[in-house]
Short mmCIF file of N, CA and C and ligand atoms in Angstrom, two decimals:
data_model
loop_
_atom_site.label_atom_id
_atom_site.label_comp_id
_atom_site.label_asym_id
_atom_site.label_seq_id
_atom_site.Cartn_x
_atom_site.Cartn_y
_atom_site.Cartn_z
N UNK A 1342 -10.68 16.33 -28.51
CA UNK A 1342 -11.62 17.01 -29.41
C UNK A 1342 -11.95 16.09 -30.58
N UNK A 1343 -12.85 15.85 -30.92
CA UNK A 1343 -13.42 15.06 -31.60
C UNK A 1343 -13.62 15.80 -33.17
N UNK A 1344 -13.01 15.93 -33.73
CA UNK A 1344 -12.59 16.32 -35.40
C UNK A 1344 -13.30 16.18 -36.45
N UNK A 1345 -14.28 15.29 -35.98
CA UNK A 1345 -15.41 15.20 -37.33
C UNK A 1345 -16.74 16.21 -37.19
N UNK A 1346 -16.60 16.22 -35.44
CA UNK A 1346 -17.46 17.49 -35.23
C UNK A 1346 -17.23 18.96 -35.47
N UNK A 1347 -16.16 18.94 -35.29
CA UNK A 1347 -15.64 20.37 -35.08
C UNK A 1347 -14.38 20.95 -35.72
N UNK A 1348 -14.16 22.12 -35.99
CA UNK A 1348 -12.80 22.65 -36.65
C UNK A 1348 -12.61 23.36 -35.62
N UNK A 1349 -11.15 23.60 -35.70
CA UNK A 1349 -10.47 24.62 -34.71
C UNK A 1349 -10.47 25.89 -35.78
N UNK A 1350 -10.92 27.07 -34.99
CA UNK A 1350 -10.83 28.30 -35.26
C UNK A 1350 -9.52 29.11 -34.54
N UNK A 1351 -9.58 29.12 -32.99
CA UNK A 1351 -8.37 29.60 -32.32
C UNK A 1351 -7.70 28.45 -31.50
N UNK A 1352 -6.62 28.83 -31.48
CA UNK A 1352 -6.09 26.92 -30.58
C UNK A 1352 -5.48 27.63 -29.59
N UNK A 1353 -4.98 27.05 -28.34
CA UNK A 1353 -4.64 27.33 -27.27
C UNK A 1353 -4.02 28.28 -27.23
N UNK A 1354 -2.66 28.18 -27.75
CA UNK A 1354 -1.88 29.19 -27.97
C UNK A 1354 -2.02 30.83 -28.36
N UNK A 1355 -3.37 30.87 -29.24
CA UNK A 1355 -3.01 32.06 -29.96
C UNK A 1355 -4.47 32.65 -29.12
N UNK A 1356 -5.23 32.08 -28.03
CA UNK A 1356 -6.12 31.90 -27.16
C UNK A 1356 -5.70 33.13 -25.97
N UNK A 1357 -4.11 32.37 -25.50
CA UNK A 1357 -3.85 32.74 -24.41
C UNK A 1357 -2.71 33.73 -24.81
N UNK A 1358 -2.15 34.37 -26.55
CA UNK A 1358 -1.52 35.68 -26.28
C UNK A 1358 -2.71 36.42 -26.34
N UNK A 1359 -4.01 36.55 -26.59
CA UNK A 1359 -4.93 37.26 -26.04
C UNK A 1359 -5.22 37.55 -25.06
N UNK A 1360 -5.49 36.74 -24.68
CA UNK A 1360 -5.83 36.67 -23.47
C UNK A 1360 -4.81 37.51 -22.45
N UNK A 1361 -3.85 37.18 -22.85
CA UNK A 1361 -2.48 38.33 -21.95
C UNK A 1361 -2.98 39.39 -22.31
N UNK A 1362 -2.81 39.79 -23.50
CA UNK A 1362 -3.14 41.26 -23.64
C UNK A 1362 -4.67 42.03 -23.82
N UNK A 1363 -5.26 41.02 -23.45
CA UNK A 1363 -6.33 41.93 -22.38
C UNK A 1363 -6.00 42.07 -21.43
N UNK A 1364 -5.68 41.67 -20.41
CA UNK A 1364 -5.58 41.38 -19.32
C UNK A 1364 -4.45 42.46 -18.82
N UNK A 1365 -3.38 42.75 -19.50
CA UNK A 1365 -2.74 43.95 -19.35
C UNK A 1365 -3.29 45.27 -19.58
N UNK A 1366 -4.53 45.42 -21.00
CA UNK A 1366 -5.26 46.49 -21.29
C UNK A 1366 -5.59 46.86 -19.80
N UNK A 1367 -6.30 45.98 -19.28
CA UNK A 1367 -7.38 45.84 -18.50
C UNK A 1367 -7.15 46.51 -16.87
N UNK A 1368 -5.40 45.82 -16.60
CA UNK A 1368 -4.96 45.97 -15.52
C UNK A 1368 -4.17 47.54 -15.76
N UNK A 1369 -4.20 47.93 -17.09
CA UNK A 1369 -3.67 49.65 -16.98
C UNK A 1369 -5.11 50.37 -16.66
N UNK A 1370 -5.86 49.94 -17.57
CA UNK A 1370 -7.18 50.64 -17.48
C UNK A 1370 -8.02 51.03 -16.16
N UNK A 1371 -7.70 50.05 -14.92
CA UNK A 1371 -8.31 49.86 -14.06
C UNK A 1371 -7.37 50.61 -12.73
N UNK A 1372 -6.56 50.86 -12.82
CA UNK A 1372 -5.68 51.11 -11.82
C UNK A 1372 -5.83 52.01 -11.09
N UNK A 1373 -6.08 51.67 -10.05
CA UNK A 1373 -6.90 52.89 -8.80
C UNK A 1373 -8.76 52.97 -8.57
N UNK A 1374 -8.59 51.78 -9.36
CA UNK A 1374 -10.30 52.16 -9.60
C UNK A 1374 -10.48 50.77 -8.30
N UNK A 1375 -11.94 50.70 -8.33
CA UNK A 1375 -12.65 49.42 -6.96
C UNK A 1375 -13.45 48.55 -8.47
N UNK A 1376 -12.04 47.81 -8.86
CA UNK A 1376 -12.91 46.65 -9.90
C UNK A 1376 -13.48 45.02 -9.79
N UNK A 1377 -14.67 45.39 -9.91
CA UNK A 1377 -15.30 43.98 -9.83
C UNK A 1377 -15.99 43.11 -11.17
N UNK A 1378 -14.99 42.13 -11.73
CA UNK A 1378 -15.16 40.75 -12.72
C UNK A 1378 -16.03 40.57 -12.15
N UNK A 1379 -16.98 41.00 -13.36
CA UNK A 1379 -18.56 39.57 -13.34
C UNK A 1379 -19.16 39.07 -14.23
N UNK A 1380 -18.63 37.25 -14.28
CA UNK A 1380 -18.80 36.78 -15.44
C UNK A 1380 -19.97 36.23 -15.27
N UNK A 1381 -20.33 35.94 -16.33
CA UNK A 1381 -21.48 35.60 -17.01
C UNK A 1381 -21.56 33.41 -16.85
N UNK A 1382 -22.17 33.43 -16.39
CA UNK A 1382 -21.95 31.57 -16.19
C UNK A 1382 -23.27 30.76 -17.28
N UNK A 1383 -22.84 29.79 -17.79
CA UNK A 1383 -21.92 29.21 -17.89
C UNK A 1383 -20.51 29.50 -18.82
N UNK A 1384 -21.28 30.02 -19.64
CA UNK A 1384 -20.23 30.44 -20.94
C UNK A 1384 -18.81 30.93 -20.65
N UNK A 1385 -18.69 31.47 -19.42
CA UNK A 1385 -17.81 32.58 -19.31
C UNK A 1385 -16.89 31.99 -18.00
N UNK A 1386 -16.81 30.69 -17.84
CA UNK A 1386 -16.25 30.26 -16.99
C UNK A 1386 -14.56 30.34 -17.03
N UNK A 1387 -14.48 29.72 -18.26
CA UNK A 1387 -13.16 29.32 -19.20
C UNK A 1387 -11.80 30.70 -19.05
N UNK A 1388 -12.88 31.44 -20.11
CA UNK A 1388 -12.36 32.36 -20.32
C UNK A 1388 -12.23 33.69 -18.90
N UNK A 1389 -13.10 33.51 -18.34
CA UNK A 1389 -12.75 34.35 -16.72
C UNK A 1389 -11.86 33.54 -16.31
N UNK A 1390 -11.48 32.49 -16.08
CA UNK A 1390 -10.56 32.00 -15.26
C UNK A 1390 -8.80 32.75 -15.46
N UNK A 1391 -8.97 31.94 -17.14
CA UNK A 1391 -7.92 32.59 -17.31
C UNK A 1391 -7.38 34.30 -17.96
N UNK A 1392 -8.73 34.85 -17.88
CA UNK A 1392 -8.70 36.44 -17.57
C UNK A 1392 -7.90 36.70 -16.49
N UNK A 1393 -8.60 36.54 -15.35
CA UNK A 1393 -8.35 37.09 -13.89
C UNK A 1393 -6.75 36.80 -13.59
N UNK A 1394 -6.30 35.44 -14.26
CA UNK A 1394 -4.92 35.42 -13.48
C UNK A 1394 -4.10 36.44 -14.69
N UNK A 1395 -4.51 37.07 -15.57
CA UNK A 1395 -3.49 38.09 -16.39
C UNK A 1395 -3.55 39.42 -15.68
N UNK A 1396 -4.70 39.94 -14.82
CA UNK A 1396 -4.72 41.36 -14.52
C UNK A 1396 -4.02 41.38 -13.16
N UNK A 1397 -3.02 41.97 -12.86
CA UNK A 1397 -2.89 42.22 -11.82
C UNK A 1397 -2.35 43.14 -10.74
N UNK A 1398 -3.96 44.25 -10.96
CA UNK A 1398 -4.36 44.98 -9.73
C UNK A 1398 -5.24 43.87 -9.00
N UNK A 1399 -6.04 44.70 -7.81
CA UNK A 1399 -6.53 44.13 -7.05
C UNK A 1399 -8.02 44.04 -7.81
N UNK A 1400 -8.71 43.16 -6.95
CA UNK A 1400 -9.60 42.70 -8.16
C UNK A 1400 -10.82 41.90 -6.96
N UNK A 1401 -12.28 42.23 -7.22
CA UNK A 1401 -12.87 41.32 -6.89
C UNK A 1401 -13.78 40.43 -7.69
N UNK A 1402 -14.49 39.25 -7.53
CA UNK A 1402 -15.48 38.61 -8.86
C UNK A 1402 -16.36 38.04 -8.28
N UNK A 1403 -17.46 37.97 -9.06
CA UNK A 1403 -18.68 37.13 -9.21
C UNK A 1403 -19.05 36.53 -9.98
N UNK A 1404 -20.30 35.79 -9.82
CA UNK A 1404 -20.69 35.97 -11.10
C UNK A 1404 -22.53 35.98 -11.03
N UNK A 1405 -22.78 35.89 -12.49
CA UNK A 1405 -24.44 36.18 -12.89
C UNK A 1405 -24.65 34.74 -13.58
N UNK A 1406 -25.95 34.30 -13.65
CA UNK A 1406 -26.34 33.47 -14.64
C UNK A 1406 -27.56 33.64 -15.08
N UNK A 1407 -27.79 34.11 -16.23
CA UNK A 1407 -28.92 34.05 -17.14
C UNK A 1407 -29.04 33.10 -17.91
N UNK A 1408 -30.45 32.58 -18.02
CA UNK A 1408 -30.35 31.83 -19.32
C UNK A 1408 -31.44 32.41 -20.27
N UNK A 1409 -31.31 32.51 -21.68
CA UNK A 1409 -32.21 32.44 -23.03
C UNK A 1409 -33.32 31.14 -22.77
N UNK A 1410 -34.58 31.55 -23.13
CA UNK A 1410 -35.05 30.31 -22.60
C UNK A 1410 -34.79 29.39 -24.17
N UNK A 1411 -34.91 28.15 -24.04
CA UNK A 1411 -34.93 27.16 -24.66
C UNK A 1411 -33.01 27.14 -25.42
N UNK A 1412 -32.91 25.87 -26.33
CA UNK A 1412 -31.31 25.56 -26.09
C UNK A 1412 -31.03 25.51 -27.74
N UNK A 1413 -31.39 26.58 -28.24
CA UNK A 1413 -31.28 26.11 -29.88
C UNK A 1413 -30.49 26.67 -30.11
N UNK A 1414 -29.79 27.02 -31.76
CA UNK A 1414 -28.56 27.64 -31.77
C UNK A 1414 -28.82 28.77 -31.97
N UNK A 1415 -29.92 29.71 -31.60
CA UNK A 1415 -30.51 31.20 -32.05
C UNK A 1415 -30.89 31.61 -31.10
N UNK A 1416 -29.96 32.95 -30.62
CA UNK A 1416 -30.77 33.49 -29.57
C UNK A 1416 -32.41 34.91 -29.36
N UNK A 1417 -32.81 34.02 -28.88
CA UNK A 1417 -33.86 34.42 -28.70
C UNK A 1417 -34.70 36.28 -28.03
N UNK A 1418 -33.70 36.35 -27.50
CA UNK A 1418 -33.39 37.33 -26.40
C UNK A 1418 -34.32 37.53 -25.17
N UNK A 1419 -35.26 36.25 -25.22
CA UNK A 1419 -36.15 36.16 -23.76
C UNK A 1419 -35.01 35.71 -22.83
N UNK A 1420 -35.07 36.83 -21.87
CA UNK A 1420 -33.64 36.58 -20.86
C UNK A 1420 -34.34 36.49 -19.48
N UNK A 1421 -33.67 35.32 -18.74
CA UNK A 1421 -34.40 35.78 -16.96
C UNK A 1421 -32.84 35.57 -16.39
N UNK A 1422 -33.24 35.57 -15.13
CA UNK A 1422 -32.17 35.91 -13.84
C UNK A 1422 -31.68 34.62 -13.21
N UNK A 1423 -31.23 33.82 -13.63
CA UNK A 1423 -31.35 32.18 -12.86
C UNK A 1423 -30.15 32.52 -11.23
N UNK A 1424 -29.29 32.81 -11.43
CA UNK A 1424 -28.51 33.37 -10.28
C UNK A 1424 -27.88 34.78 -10.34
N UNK A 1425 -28.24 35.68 -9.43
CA UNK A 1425 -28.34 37.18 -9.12
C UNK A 1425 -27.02 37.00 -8.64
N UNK A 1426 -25.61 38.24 -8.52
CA UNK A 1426 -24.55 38.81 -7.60
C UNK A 1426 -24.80 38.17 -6.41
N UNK A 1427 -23.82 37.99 -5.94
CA UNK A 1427 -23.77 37.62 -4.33
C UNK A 1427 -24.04 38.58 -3.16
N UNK A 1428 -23.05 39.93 -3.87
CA UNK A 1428 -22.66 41.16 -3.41
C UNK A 1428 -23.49 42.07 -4.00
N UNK A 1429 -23.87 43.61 -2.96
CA UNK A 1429 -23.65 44.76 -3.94
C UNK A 1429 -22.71 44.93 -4.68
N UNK A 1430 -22.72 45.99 -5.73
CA UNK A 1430 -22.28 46.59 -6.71
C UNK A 1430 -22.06 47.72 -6.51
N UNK A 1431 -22.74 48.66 -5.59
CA UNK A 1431 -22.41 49.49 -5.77
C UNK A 1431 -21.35 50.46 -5.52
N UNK A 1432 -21.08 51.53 -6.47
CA UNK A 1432 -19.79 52.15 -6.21
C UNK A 1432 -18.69 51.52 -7.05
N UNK A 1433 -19.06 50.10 -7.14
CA UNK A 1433 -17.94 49.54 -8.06
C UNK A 1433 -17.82 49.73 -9.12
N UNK A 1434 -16.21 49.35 -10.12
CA UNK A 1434 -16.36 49.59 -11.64
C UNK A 1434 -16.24 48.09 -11.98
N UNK A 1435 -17.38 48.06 -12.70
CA UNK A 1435 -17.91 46.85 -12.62
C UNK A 1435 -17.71 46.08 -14.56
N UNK A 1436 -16.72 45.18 -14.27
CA UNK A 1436 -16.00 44.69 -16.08
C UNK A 1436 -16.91 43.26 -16.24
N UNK A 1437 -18.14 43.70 -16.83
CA UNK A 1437 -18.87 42.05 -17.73
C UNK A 1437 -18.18 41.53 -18.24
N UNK A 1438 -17.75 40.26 -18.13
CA UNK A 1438 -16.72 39.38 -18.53
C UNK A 1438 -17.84 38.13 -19.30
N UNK A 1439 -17.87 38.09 -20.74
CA UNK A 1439 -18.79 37.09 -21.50
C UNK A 1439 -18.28 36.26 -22.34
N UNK A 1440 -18.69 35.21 -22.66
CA UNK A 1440 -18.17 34.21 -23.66
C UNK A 1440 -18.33 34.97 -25.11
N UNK A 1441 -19.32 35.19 -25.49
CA UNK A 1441 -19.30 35.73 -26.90
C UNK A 1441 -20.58 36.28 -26.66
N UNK A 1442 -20.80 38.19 -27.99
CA UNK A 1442 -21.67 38.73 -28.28
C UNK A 1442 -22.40 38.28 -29.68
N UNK A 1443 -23.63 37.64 -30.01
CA UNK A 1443 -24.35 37.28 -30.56
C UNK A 1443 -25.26 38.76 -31.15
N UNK A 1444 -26.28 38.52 -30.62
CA UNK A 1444 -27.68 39.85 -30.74
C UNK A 1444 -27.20 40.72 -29.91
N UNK A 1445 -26.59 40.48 -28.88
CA UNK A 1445 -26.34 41.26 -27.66
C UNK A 1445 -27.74 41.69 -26.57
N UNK A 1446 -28.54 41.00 -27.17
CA UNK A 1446 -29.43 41.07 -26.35
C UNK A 1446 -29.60 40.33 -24.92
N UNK A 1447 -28.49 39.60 -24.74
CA UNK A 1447 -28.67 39.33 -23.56
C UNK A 1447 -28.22 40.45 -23.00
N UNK A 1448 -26.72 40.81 -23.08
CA UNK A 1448 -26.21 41.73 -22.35
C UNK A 1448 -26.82 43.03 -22.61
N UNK A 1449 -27.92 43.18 -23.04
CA UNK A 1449 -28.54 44.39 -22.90
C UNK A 1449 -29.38 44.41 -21.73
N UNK A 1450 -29.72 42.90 -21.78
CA UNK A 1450 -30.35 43.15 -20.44
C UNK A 1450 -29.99 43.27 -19.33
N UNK A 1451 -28.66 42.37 -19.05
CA UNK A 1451 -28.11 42.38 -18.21
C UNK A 1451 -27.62 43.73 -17.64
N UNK A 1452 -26.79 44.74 -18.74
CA UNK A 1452 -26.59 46.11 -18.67
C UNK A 1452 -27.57 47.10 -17.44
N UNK A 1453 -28.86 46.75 -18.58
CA UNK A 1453 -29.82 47.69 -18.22
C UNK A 1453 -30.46 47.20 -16.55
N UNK A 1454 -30.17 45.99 -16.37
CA UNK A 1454 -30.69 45.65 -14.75
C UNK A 1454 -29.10 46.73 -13.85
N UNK A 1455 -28.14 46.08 -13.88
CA UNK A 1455 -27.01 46.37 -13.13
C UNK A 1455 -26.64 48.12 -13.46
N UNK A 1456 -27.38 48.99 -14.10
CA UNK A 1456 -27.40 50.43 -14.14
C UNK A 1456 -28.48 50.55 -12.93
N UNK A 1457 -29.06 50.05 -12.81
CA UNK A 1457 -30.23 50.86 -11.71
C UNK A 1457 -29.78 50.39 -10.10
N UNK A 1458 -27.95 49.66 -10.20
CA UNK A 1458 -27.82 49.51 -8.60
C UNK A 1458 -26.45 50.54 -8.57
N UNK A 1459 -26.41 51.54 -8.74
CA UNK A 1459 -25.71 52.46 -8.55
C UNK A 1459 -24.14 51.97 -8.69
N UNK A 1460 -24.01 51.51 -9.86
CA UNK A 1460 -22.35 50.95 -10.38
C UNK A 1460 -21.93 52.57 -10.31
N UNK A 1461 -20.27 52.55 -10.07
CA UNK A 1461 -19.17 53.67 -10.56
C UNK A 1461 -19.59 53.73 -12.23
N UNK A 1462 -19.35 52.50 -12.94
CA UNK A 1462 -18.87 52.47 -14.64
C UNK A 1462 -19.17 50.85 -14.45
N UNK A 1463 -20.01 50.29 -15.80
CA UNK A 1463 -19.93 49.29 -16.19
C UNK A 1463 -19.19 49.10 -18.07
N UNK A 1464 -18.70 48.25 -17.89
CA UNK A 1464 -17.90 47.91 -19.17
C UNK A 1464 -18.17 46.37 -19.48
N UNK A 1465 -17.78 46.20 -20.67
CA UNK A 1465 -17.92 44.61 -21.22
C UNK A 1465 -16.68 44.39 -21.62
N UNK A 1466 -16.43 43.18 -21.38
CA UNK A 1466 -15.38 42.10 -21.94
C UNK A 1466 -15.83 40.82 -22.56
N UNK A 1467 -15.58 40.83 -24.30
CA UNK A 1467 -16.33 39.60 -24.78
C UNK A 1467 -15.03 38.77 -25.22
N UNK A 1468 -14.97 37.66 -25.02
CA UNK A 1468 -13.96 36.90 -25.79
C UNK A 1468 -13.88 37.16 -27.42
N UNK A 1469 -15.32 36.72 -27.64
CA UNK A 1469 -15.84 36.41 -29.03
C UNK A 1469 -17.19 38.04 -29.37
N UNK A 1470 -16.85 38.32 -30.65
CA UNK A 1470 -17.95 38.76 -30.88
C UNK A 1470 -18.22 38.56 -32.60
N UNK A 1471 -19.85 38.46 -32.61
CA UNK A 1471 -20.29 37.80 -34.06
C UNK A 1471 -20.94 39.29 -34.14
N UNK A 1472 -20.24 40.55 -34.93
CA UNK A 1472 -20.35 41.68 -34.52
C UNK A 1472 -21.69 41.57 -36.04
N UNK A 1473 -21.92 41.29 -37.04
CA UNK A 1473 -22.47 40.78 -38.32
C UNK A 1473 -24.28 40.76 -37.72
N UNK A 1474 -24.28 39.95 -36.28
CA UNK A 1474 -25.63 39.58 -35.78
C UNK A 1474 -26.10 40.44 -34.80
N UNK A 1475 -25.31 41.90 -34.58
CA UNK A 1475 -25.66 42.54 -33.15
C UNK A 1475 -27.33 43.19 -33.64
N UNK A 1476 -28.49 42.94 -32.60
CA UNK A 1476 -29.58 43.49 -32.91
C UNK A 1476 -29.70 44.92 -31.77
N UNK A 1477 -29.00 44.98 -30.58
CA UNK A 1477 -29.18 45.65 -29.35
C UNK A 1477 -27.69 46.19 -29.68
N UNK A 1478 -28.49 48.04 -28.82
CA UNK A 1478 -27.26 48.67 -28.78
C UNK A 1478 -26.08 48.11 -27.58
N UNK A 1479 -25.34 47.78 -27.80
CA UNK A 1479 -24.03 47.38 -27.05
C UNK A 1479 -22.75 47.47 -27.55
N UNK A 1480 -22.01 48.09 -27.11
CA UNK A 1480 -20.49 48.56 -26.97
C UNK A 1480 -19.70 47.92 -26.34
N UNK A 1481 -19.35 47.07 -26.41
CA UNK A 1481 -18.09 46.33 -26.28
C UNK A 1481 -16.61 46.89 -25.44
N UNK A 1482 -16.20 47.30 -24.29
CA UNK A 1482 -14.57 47.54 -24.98
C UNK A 1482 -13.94 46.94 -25.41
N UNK A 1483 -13.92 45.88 -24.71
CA UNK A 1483 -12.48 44.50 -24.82
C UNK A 1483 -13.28 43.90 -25.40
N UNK A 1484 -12.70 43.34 -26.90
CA UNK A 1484 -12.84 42.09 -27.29
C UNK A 1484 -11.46 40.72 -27.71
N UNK A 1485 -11.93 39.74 -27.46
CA UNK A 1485 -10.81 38.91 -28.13
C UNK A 1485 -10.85 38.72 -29.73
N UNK A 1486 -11.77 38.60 -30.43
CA UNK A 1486 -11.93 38.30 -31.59
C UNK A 1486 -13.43 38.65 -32.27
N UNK A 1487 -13.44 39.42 -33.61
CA UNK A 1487 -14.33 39.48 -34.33
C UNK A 1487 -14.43 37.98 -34.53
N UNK A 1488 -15.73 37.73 -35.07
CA UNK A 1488 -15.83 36.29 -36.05
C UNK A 1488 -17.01 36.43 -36.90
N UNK A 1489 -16.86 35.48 -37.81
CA UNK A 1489 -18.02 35.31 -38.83
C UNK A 1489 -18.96 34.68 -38.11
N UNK A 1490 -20.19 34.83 -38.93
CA UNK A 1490 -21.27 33.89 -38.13
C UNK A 1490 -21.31 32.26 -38.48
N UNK A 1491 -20.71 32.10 -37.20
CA UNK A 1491 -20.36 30.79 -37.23
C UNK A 1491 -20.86 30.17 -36.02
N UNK A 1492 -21.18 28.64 -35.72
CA UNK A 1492 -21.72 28.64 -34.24
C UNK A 1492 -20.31 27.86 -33.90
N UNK A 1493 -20.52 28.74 -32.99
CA UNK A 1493 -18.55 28.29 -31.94
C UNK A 1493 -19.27 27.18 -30.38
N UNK A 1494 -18.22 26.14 -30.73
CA UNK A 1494 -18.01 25.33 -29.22
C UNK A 1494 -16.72 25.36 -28.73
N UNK A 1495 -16.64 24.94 -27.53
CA UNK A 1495 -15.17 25.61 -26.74
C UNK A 1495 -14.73 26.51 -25.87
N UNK A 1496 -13.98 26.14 -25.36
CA UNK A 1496 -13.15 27.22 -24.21
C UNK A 1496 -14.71 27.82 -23.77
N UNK A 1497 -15.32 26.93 -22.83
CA UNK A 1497 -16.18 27.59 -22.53
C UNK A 1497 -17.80 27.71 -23.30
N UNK A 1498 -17.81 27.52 -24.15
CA UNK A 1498 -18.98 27.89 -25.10
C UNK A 1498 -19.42 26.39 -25.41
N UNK A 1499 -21.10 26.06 -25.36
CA UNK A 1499 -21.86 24.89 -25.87
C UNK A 1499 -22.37 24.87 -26.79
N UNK A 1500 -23.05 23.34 -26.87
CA UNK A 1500 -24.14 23.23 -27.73
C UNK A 1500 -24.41 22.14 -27.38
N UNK A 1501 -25.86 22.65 -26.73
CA UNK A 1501 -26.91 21.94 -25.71
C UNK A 1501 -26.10 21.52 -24.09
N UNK A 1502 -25.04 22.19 -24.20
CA UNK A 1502 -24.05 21.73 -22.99
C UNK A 1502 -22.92 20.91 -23.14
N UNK A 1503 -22.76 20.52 -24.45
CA UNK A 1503 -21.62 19.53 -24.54
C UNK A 1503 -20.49 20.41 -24.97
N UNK A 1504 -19.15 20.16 -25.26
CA UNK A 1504 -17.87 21.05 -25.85
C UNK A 1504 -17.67 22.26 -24.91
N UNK A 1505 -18.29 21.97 -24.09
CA UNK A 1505 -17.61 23.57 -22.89
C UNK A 1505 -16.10 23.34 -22.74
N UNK A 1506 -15.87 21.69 -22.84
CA UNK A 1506 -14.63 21.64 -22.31
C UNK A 1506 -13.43 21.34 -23.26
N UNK A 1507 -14.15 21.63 -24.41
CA UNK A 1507 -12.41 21.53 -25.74
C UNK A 1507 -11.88 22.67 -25.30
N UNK A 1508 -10.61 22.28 -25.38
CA UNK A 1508 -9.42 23.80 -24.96
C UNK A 1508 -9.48 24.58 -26.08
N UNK A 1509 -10.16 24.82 -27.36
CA UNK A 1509 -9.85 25.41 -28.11
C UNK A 1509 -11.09 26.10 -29.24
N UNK A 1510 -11.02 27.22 -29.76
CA UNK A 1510 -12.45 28.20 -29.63
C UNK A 1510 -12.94 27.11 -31.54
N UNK A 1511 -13.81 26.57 -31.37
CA UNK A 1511 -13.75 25.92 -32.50
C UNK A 1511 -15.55 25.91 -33.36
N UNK A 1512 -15.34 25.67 -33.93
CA UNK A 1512 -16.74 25.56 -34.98
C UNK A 1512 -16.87 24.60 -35.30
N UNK A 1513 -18.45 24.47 -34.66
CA UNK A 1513 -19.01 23.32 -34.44
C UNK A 1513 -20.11 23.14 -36.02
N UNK A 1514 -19.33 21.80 -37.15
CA UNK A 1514 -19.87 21.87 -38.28
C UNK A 1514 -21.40 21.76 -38.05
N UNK A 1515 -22.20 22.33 -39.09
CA UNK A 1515 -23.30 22.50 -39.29
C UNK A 1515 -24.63 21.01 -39.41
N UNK A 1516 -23.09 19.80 -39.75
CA UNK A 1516 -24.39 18.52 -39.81
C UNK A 1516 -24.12 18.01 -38.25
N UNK A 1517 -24.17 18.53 -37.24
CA UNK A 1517 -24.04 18.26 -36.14
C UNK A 1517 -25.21 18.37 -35.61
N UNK A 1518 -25.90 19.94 -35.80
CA UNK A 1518 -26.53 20.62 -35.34
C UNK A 1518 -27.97 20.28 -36.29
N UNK A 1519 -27.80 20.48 -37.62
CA UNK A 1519 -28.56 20.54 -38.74
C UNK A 1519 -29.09 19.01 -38.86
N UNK A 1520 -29.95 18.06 -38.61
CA UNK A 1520 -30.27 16.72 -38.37
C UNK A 1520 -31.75 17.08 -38.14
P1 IMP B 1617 -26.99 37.15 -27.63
O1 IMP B 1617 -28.03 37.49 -26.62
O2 IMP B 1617 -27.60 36.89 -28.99
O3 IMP B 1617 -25.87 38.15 -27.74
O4 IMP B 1617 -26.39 35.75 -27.24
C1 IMP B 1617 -25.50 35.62 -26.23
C2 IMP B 1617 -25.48 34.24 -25.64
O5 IMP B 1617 -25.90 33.22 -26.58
C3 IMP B 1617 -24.06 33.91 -25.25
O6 IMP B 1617 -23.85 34.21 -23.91
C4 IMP B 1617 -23.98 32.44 -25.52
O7 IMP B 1617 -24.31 31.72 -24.36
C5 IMP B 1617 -25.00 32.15 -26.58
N1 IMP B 1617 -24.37 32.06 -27.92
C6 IMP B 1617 -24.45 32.94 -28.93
N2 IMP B 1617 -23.74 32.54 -30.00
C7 IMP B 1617 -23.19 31.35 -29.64
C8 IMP B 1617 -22.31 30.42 -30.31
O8 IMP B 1617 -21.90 30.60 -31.46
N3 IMP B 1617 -21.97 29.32 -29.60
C9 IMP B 1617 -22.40 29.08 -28.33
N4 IMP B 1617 -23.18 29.91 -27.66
C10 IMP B 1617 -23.59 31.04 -28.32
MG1 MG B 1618 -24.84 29.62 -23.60
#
């Protein structure tokens, strides 16, 4: 990790006792139910990975990829469909698994498509939420962390595509971006 760019906000460690205890929430919550993880790509790679190995009922996953069009640090909330489920949905209880809630306007959209294929229950799981910027109604259950509005790289999360791969949820300083 490169230090002049970035501060650490959460570091591995205090990453992954979260991460346990979602993942236990998750695996009481679900028990007996037909649950299907579907994360959100790219963002949500990181953090699904090491979701899935904490829950353990039975479990199936996918995933979705939307993108915001254009790559700035503001989301926009023009959302399209770049890769659709593999599978139906339906009948399933179906847990959105996301890197972080912003406007929430993506996952509003996302919501509002995957209600009209006859889910059991859809729920969200955000690692991160910048609860300060929500513009769209969205409810959350699971979160890992409130945060300030800050723009986060890490565990998963970019900027312009670079830092997906620091192990650790960090903030990416402002003369990085700001140029
Ligand atoms: P929303 O539609 O405003 O909620 O934005 C959600 C999406 O924007 C997330 O899935 C992220 O891909 C991206 N995003 C929002 N905030 C950040 C951030 O601080 N760092 C990196 N990506 C972000
Ligand atoms: Mg993104």
């Amino acid at each position: 990790m490169n230090l002049n760019e970035v501060e650490i906000l959460y570091d591995q460690d205090l990453i992954k006792d979260k991460v346990r205890e979602l993942g236990k929430r998750i695996s009481a919550d679900y028990q007996g139910k037909d649950l299907l993880v579907l994360g959100i790509l790219k963002g949500a790679f990181v953090f699904m990975a090491d979701l899935v190995r904490e829950i353990d009922i039975p479990l199936e996953l996918d995933f979705m990829d939307v993108s915001s069009y254009g790559d700035s640090t503001v989301s926009s909330g023009d959302v399209r469909i770049v890769k659709d489920l593999d599978y139906s949905i339906r009948d399933k209880d179906v847990l959105i698994v996301e890197d972080i809630i912003d406007t929430g306007l993506t996952l509003k959209y996302i919501v509002d498509i995957l209600q009209q294929r006859g889910t059991s229950s859809i729920k969200i799981c955000a690692l991160l939420d910048k609860i300060s910027r929500r513009k769209a109604e969205i409810y959350p259950e699971y979160i890992g962390f409130t945060i300030p509005d800050e723009f986060i790289v890490g565990y998963g999360l970019d900027y312009r595509e670079n830092y997906r791969h620091y192990p650790a949820v960090c903030i990416l300083k402002p003369s990085v971006y700001k140029k």
